PDB file of C-alpha atoms in Angstrom:
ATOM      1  CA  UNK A  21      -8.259   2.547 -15.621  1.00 81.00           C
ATOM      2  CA  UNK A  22      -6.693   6.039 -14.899  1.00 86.00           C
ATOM      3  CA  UNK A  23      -3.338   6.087 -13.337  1.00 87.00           C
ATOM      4  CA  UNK A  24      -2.642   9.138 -11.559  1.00 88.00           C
ATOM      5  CA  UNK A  25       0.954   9.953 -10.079  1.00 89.00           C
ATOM      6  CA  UNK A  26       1.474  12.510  -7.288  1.00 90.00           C
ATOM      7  CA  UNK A  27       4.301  14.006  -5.899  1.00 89.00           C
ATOM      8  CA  UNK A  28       7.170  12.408  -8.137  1.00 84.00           C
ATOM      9  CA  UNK A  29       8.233   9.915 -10.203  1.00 87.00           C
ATOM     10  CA  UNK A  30       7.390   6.627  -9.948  1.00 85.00           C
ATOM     11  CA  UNK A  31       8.893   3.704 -12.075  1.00 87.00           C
ATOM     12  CA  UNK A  32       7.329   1.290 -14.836  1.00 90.00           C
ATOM     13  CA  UNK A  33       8.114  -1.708 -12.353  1.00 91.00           C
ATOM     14  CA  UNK A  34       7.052   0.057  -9.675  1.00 88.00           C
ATOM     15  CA  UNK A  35       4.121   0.949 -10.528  1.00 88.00           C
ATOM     16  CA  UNK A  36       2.997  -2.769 -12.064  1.00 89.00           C
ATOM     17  CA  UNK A  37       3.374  -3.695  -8.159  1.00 88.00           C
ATOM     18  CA  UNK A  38       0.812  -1.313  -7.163  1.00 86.00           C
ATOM     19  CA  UNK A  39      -1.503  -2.152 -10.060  1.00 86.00           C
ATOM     20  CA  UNK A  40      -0.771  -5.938  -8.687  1.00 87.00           C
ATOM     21  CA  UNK A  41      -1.913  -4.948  -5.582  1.00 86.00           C
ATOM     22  CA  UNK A  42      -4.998  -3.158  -6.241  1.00 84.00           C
ATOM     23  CA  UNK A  43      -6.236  -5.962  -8.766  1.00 85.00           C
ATOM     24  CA  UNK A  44      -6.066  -8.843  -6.031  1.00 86.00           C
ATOM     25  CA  UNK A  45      -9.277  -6.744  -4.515  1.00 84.00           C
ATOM     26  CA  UNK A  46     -10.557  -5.598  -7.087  1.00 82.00           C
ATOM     27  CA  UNK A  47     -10.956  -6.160 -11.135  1.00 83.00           C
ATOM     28  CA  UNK A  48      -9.146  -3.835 -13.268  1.00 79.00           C
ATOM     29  CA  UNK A  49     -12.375  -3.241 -15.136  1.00 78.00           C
ATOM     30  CA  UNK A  50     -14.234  -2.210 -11.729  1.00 82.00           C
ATOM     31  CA  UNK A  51     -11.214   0.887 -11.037  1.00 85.00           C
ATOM     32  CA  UNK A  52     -12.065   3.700 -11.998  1.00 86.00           C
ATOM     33  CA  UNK A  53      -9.168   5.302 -11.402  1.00 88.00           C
ATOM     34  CA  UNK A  54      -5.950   4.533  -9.200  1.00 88.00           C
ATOM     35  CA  UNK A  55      -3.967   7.642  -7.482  1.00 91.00           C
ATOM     36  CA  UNK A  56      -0.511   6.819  -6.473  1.00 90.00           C
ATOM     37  CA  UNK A  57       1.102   9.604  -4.301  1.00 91.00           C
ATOM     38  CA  UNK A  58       4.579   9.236  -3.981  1.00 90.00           C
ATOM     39  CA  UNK A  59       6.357   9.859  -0.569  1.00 89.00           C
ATOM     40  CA  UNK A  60      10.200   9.400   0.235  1.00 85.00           C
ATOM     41  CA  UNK A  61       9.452   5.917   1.263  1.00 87.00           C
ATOM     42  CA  UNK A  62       6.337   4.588   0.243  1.00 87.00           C
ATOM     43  CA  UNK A  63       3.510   5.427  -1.999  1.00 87.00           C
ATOM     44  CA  UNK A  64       0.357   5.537  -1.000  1.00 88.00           C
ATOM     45  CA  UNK A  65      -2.392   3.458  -3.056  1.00 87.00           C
ATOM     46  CA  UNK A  66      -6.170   4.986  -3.737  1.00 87.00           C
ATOM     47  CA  UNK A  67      -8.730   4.333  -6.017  1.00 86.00           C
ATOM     48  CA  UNK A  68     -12.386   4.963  -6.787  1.00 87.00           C
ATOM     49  CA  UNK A  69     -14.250   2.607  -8.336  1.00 84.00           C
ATOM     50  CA  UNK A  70     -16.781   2.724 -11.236  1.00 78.00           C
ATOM     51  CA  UNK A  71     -20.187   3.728 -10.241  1.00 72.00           C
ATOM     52  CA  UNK A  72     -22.757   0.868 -12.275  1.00 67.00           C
ATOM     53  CA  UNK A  73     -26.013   2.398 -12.743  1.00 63.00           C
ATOM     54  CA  UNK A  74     -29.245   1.008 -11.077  1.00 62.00           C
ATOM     55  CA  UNK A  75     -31.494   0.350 -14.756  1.00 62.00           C
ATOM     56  CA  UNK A  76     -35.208  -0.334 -14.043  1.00 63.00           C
ATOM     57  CA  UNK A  77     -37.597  -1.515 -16.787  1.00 64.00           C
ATOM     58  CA  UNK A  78     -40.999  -0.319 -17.232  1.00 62.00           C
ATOM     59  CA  UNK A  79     -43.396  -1.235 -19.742  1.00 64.00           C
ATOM     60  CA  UNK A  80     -41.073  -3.689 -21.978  1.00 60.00           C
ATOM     61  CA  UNK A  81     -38.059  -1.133 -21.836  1.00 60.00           C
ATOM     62  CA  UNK A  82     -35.013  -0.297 -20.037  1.00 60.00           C
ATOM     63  CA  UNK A  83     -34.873   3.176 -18.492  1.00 67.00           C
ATOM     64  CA  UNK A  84     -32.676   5.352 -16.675  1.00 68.00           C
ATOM     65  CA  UNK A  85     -31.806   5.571 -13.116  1.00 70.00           C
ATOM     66  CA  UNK A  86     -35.381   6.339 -11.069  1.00 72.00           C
ATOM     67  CA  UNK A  87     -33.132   9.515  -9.591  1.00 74.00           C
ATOM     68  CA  UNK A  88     -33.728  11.018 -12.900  1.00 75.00           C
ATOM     69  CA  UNK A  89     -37.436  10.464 -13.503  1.00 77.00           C
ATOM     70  CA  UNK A  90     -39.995  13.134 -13.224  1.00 81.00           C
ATOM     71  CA  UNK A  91     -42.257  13.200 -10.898  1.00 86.00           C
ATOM     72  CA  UNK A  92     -45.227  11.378 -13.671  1.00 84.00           C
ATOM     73  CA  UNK A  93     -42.187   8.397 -14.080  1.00 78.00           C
ATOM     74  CA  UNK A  94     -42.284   7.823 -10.035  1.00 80.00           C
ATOM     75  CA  UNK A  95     -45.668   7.473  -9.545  1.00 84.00           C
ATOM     76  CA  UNK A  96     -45.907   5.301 -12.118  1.00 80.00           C
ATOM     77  CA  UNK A  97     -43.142   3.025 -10.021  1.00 76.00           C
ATOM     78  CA  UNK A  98     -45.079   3.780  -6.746  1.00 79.00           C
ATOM     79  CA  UNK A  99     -48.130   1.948  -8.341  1.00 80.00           C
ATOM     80  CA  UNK A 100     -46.589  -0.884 -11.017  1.00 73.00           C
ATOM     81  CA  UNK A 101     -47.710  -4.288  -9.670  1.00 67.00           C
ATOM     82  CA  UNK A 102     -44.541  -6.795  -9.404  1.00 67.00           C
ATOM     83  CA  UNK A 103     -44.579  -9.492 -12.047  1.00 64.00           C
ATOM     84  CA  UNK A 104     -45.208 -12.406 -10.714  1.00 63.00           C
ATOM     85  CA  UNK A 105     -42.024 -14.445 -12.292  1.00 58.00           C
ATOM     86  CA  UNK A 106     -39.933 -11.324 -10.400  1.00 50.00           C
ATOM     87  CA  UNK A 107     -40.971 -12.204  -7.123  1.00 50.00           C
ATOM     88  CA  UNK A 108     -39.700 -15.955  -7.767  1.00 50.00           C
ATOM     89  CA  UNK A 109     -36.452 -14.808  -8.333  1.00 51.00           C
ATOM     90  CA  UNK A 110     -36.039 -12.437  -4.716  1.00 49.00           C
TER      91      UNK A 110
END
């Protein structure tokens, strides 16, 4: 996780509480990174989260992301029969 301070300083104990804060929603592992922007009396707490990639598997192997396939790739996912154990598990 990236911290990133704006607009001043912000203390060691200080910023542990917003950490604290942010990690009762989410899992440190899911932020990506945390912004805190400093103001006279508060600080204002953002965040973006990581982005997980959607992984398909085609003939036996993993692949990327179908947004990245060539046009050949995503035909071939337009016609690929579903496996029969797959549609047990939805």
């Amino acid at each position: 996780m990236q911290i990133i301070i704006v607009n001043g300083p912000l203390s060691e104990r200080e910023q542990d509480a917003c950490i604290r804060q942010i990690t009762r929603k989410y899992p440190a592992s899911a932020i990506d990174k945390l912004y805190l922007e400093v103001h006279e009396d508060y600080v204002d707490v953002h965040y973006t989260l990581h982005r997980y990639r959607e992984l398909r598997k085609m003939g036996g192997y993993c692949i990327s992301e179908p947004d990245t396939w060539n046009s050949a790739k995503r035909a071939e996912l337009q016609e690929m029969l579903p496996n029969s154990f797959e549609e047990a598990e939805a």
